[in-house]
Amino acid sequence: MERLQKVIAAAGYASRRQAEELIAAGHVAVNGVPVTVLGTQVEPTDQVAIDGVVLTREEKVYYLLNKPAGVVSTTDDDKKRQTVVDLIHAQERIFPIGRLDFDTTGVLLLTNDGDFNNALIHPRFHVEKEYRVKIAGLIRKETSATLCRGIELDGVKTAPAKIRDVRYDEDKTSTHLTIVIHEGKYHQIKRMFEAVGHPVLKLRRERFGTVTCEGLKPGGWRKLKPHEIKQLWNLSKFGKTEQ
Ligand code: URA
């Protein structure tokens, strides 16, 4: 069962707020019966109509994209740049789960399922994100330890992180390393390294929860498999894949 305003919003007909207004104003009918009560619960099989026009309810879909550089992680871009949604030829109204910067590559999930999105992006749910990063300069062990313990960004301390597989470039001007975090603050990785004097030169998300881009070339995408969707739900709820 789902709330009527949510069903209308999920069908892409209106925002949730607008849907509430439509219901209150008497524009909505369920199985032919006008409904004006907000929060009315409807079954997936119920027919919902707005001013007599029956809504087509979209099936929930889940995609994995190996995001290339030079693409924006939005559904629409006012500068008319290519978006991650343009790369996937989906019939449904999908959107990215969180964002990767224009120049960041790697694992990006897209869906039309708002609950799945909320479950995965909320830091409370501890879904790990793993990044391979190239930073300027040679990072010291103490600096890595400071980042792992957490540093202040905008007055709030970042949650504990893990850093591993640290490798200095042959010319000794930059460092490659892997960092695992479970938050998604705005430009988090870039700001964390910037804050300790090591600007990020290259950034790739290697893993989101249990999902990697193995087998997908840049720009390549596929639908998530049912077991992958289930694992991600479990990770968001229980912090582990079995339950
Ligand atoms: N952190 C960043 O700074 N940028 C990204 O694209 C992802 C995480």
Coordinates of C-alpha atoms and ligand atoms in Angstrom, one line a residue:
M1 CA 0.0 0.0 0.0
E2 CA 1.2 3.5 -0.8
R3 CA 0.0 7.0 0.0
L4 CA -2.0 8.5 -2.9
Q5 CA 0.1 11.6 -3.2
K6 CA 3.2 9.5 -3.4
V7 CA 1.8 7.4 -6.2
I8 CA 0.9 10.5 -8.2
A9 CA 4.3 12.0 -7.6
A10 CA 6.1 8.7 -8.5
A11 CA 4.2 8.6 -11.8
G12 CA 5.9 11.9 -12.6
Y13 CA 2.6 13.7 -12.9
A14 CA 3.3 16.3 -10.2
S15 CA 5.5 17.0 -7.2
R16 CA 4.2 15.5 -3.9
R17 CA 3.1 18.9 -2.8
Q18 CA 1.2 19.5 -6.0
A19 CA -0.3 16.1 -5.7
E20 CA -1.7 17.0 -2.3
E21 CA -3.2 20.1 -3.7
L22 CA -4.8 18.1 -6.6
I23 CA -6.3 15.6 -4.1
A24 CA -7.6 18.3 -1.7
A25 CA -9.2 20.2 -4.7
G26 CA -11.1 17.1 -5.8
H27 CA -9.3 16.3 -9.0
V28 CA -8.3 12.8 -8.1
A29 CA -10.3 9.6 -8.2
V30 CA -9.4 6.0 -7.1
N31 CA -11.2 3.2 -8.9
G32 CA -13.6 5.9 -10.2
V33 CA -14.5 7.3 -6.8
P34 CA -13.4 10.8 -6.0
V35 CA -10.9 11.0 -3.1
T36 CA -10.1 14.2 -1.2
V37 CA -8.5 12.7 1.9
L38 CA -4.7 13.2 2.0
G39 CA -2.8 10.1 2.9
T40 CA -5.4 7.7 1.5
Q41 CA -3.6 4.4 0.9
V42 CA -3.8 2.7 -2.4
E43 CA -2.9 -0.8 -3.7
P44 CA -0.7 -1.3 -6.7
T45 CA -3.7 -2.6 -8.6
D46 CA -5.9 0.4 -7.8
Q47 CA -6.7 2.7 -10.7
V48 CA -5.8 6.3 -10.0
A49 CA -7.1 9.1 -12.3
I50 CA -6.6 12.8 -12.3
D51 CA -9.4 14.8 -14.0
G52 CA -10.5 11.5 -15.5
V53 CA -7.0 10.7 -17.0
V54 CA -5.8 7.3 -15.7
L55 CA -2.2 7.3 -14.4
T56 CA 0.2 4.8 -15.8
R57 CA 2.2 3.5 -12.8
E58 CA 5.9 3.1 -13.6
E59 CA 7.6 -0.1 -12.8
K60 CA 10.5 0.5 -10.4
V61 CA 13.9 0.3 -12.3
Y62 CA 17.5 0.2 -11.1
Y63 CA 20.5 0.9 -13.3
L64 CA 24.3 0.9 -12.8
L65 CA 26.3 3.3 -14.9
N66 CA 30.1 3.5 -15.3
K67 CA 30.1 7.3 -15.4
P68 CA 32.6 8.8 -17.7
A69 CA 34.2 12.2 -17.1
G70 CA 32.5 15.2 -18.7
V71 CA 29.0 14.3 -17.9
V72 CA 26.7 15.9 -15.2
S73 CA 24.9 13.9 -12.6
T74 CA 21.5 15.5 -13.0
T75 CA 18.4 14.8 -15.0
D76 CA 18.6 18.1 -16.8
D77 CA 21.4 20.7 -17.3
D78 CA 20.7 24.4 -17.9
K79 CA 24.1 24.6 -19.8
K80 CA 22.8 21.8 -22.1
R81 CA 25.7 19.5 -21.1
Q82 CA 25.3 15.8 -21.5
T83 CA 23.7 14.2 -18.4
V84 CA 24.0 10.7 -16.9
V85 CA 20.3 10.2 -17.7
D86 CA 21.1 10.9 -21.4
L87 CA 23.5 8.0 -21.4
I88 CA 20.9 5.4 -20.4
H89 CA 18.1 4.8 -22.8
A90 CA 15.4 4.3 -20.1
Q91 CA 11.7 4.7 -20.8
E92 CA 11.2 5.5 -17.1
R93 CA 11.8 8.9 -15.4
I94 CA 15.1 7.9 -13.7
F95 CA 17.4 10.1 -11.6
P96 CA 20.9 9.5 -10.1
I97 CA 21.3 8.3 -6.5
G98 CA 23.5 11.0 -5.1
R99 CA 26.0 12.8 -7.4
L100 CA 29.4 12.4 -8.9
D101 CA 31.2 15.5 -10.0
F102 CA 31.5 16.4 -13.7
D103 CA 35.1 15.1 -13.7
T104 CA 34.6 12.1 -11.4
T105 CA 34.2 8.7 -13.0
G106 CA 32.9 5.3 -11.9
V107 CA 29.9 3.7 -10.1
L108 CA 26.7 5.6 -10.3
L109 CA 23.3 4.1 -9.6
L110 CA 20.1 5.5 -11.1
T111 CA 16.5 4.7 -10.3
N112 CA 12.9 5.9 -10.3
D113 CA 12.4 4.5 -6.8
G114 CA 12.4 7.4 -4.3
D115 CA 12.5 5.1 -1.2
F116 CA 15.5 3.2 -2.5
N117 CA 17.2 6.6 -3.2
N118 CA 16.5 7.8 0.3
A119 CA 17.7 4.6 1.9
L120 CA 21.0 4.7 0.1
I121 CA 22.0 8.3 0.4
H122 CA 21.2 8.8 4.1
P123 CA 24.5 8.6 6.1
R124 CA 22.7 6.9 9.0
F125 CA 22.5 3.8 6.8
H126 CA 26.2 3.3 6.5
V127 CA 26.4 2.3 2.9
E128 CA 30.1 2.3 2.0
K129 CA 31.5 4.2 -1.0
E130 CA 35.0 3.4 -2.1
Y131 CA 37.1 5.8 -4.2
R132 CA 40.4 5.5 -5.9
V133 CA 42.0 8.9 -5.6
K134 CA 45.1 10.6 -7.1
I135 CA 46.2 13.5 -5.0
A136 CA 48.9 16.1 -5.3
G137 CA 52.0 15.6 -3.1
L138 CA 53.1 12.7 -1.0
I139 CA 50.7 12.1 1.8
R140 CA 52.2 11.3 5.2
K141 CA 50.9 8.4 7.4
E142 CA 49.8 10.9 10.1
T143 CA 47.8 12.9 7.6
S144 CA 46.0 9.7 6.5
A145 CA 45.3 8.9 10.1
T146 CA 43.9 12.4 10.7
L147 CA 41.5 12.0 7.7
C148 CA 40.5 8.5 8.9
R149 CA 39.6 9.8 12.4
G150 CA 37.5 12.6 10.8
I151 CA 38.1 16.2 10.1
E152 CA 35.9 19.2 10.3
L153 CA 34.1 20.3 7.1
D154 CA 31.7 23.3 7.5
G155 CA 32.0 22.9 11.3
V156 CA 30.9 19.2 11.3
K157 CA 33.3 16.3 11.8
T158 CA 33.4 13.7 9.0
A159 CA 32.6 10.1 10.1
P160 CA 35.5 7.7 10.4
A161 CA 37.0 6.7 7.0
K162 CA 39.4 4.0 5.9
I163 CA 42.5 4.6 3.7
R164 CA 44.5 1.8 2.1
D165 CA 46.6 0.8 -0.9
V166 CA 48.7 4.0 -0.7
R167 CA 51.2 4.3 -3.6
Y168 CA 53.5 7.2 -4.4
D169 CA 54.0 8.0 -8.1
E170 CA 57.4 7.3 -9.6
D171 CA 58.2 11.0 -10.0
K172 CA 57.3 11.5 -6.3
T173 CA 54.9 14.3 -6.9
S174 CA 51.6 12.6 -6.3
T175 CA 49.9 9.8 -4.4
H176 CA 47.3 7.2 -5.3
L177 CA 45.2 5.7 -2.6
T178 CA 41.9 4.1 -1.8
I179 CA 39.5 5.7 0.7
V180 CA 36.2 4.3 2.0
I181 CA 33.5 6.5 3.4
H182 CA 29.8 6.1 4.1
E183 CA 28.7 9.7 3.9
G184 CA 28.0 11.8 0.8
K185 CA 28.6 15.4 1.8
Y186 CA 29.0 17.9 -1.1
H187 CA 32.4 17.3 -2.8
Q188 CA 33.3 15.3 0.3
I189 CA 36.5 13.6 -1.0
K190 CA 37.8 16.7 -2.7
R191 CA 37.2 18.8 0.4
M192 CA 38.7 16.3 2.8
F193 CA 42.0 16.1 0.9
E194 CA 42.0 19.9 0.1
A195 CA 41.7 20.5 3.9
V196 CA 44.9 18.6 4.5
G197 CA 46.8 20.3 1.7
H198 CA 46.5 17.5 -1.0
P199 CA 44.2 18.7 -3.8
V200 CA 42.5 15.8 -5.7
L201 CA 43.8 15.4 -9.2
K202 CA 41.7 12.4 -10.2
L203 CA 38.7 10.7 -8.6
R204 CA 37.0 7.5 -9.4
R205 CA 34.2 5.7 -7.4
E206 CA 35.1 2.0 -7.5
R207 CA 32.3 0.7 -5.3
F208 CA 28.9 1.6 -3.9
G209 CA 27.9 -0.8 -1.2
T210 CA 28.4 -4.2 -2.9
V211 CA 28.3 -2.9 -6.5
T212 CA 31.3 -2.3 -8.8
C213 CA 31.6 -1.4 -12.5
E214 CA 33.5 -4.6 -13.3
G215 CA 32.9 -5.5 -17.0
L216 CA 31.5 -2.1 -17.9
K217 CA 33.5 0.3 -20.1
P218 CA 33.2 4.1 -19.4
G219 CA 29.7 5.2 -20.4
G220 CA 28.5 1.6 -20.2
W221 CA 25.5 0.7 -18.2
R222 CA 23.2 -2.2 -17.2
K223 CA 20.2 -3.0 -15.0
L224 CA 21.0 -4.1 -11.5
K225 CA 20.3 -7.8 -10.9
P226 CA 17.5 -8.6 -8.4
H227 CA 20.0 -10.0 -5.9
E228 CA 22.1 -6.7 -6.1
I229 CA 19.0 -4.6 -5.4
K230 CA 18.2 -6.8 -2.4
Q231 CA 21.8 -6.6 -1.1
L232 CA 21.6 -2.8 -1.3
W233 CA 18.3 -2.7 0.5
N234 CA 19.8 -4.9 3.2
L235 CA 23.0 -2.8 3.4
S236 CA 20.9 0.3 3.9
K237 CA 18.7 -1.3 6.6
F238 CA 21.1 -3.5 8.5
G239 CA 24.6 -2.4 7.4
K240 CA 25.2 -5.9 6.0
T241 CA 24.1 -8.0 3.0
E242 CA 22.5 -10.9 4.8
Q243 CA 19.4 -10.7 7.1
Ligands
URA1 N1 33.5 13.4 -3.5 C1 33.8 14.4 -4.3 O1 34.5 15.3 -3.9 N2 33.4 14.3 -5.6 C2 32.7 13.3 -6.1 O2 32.3 13.3 -7.3 C3 32.3 12.2 -5.2 C4 32.8 12.3 -3.9

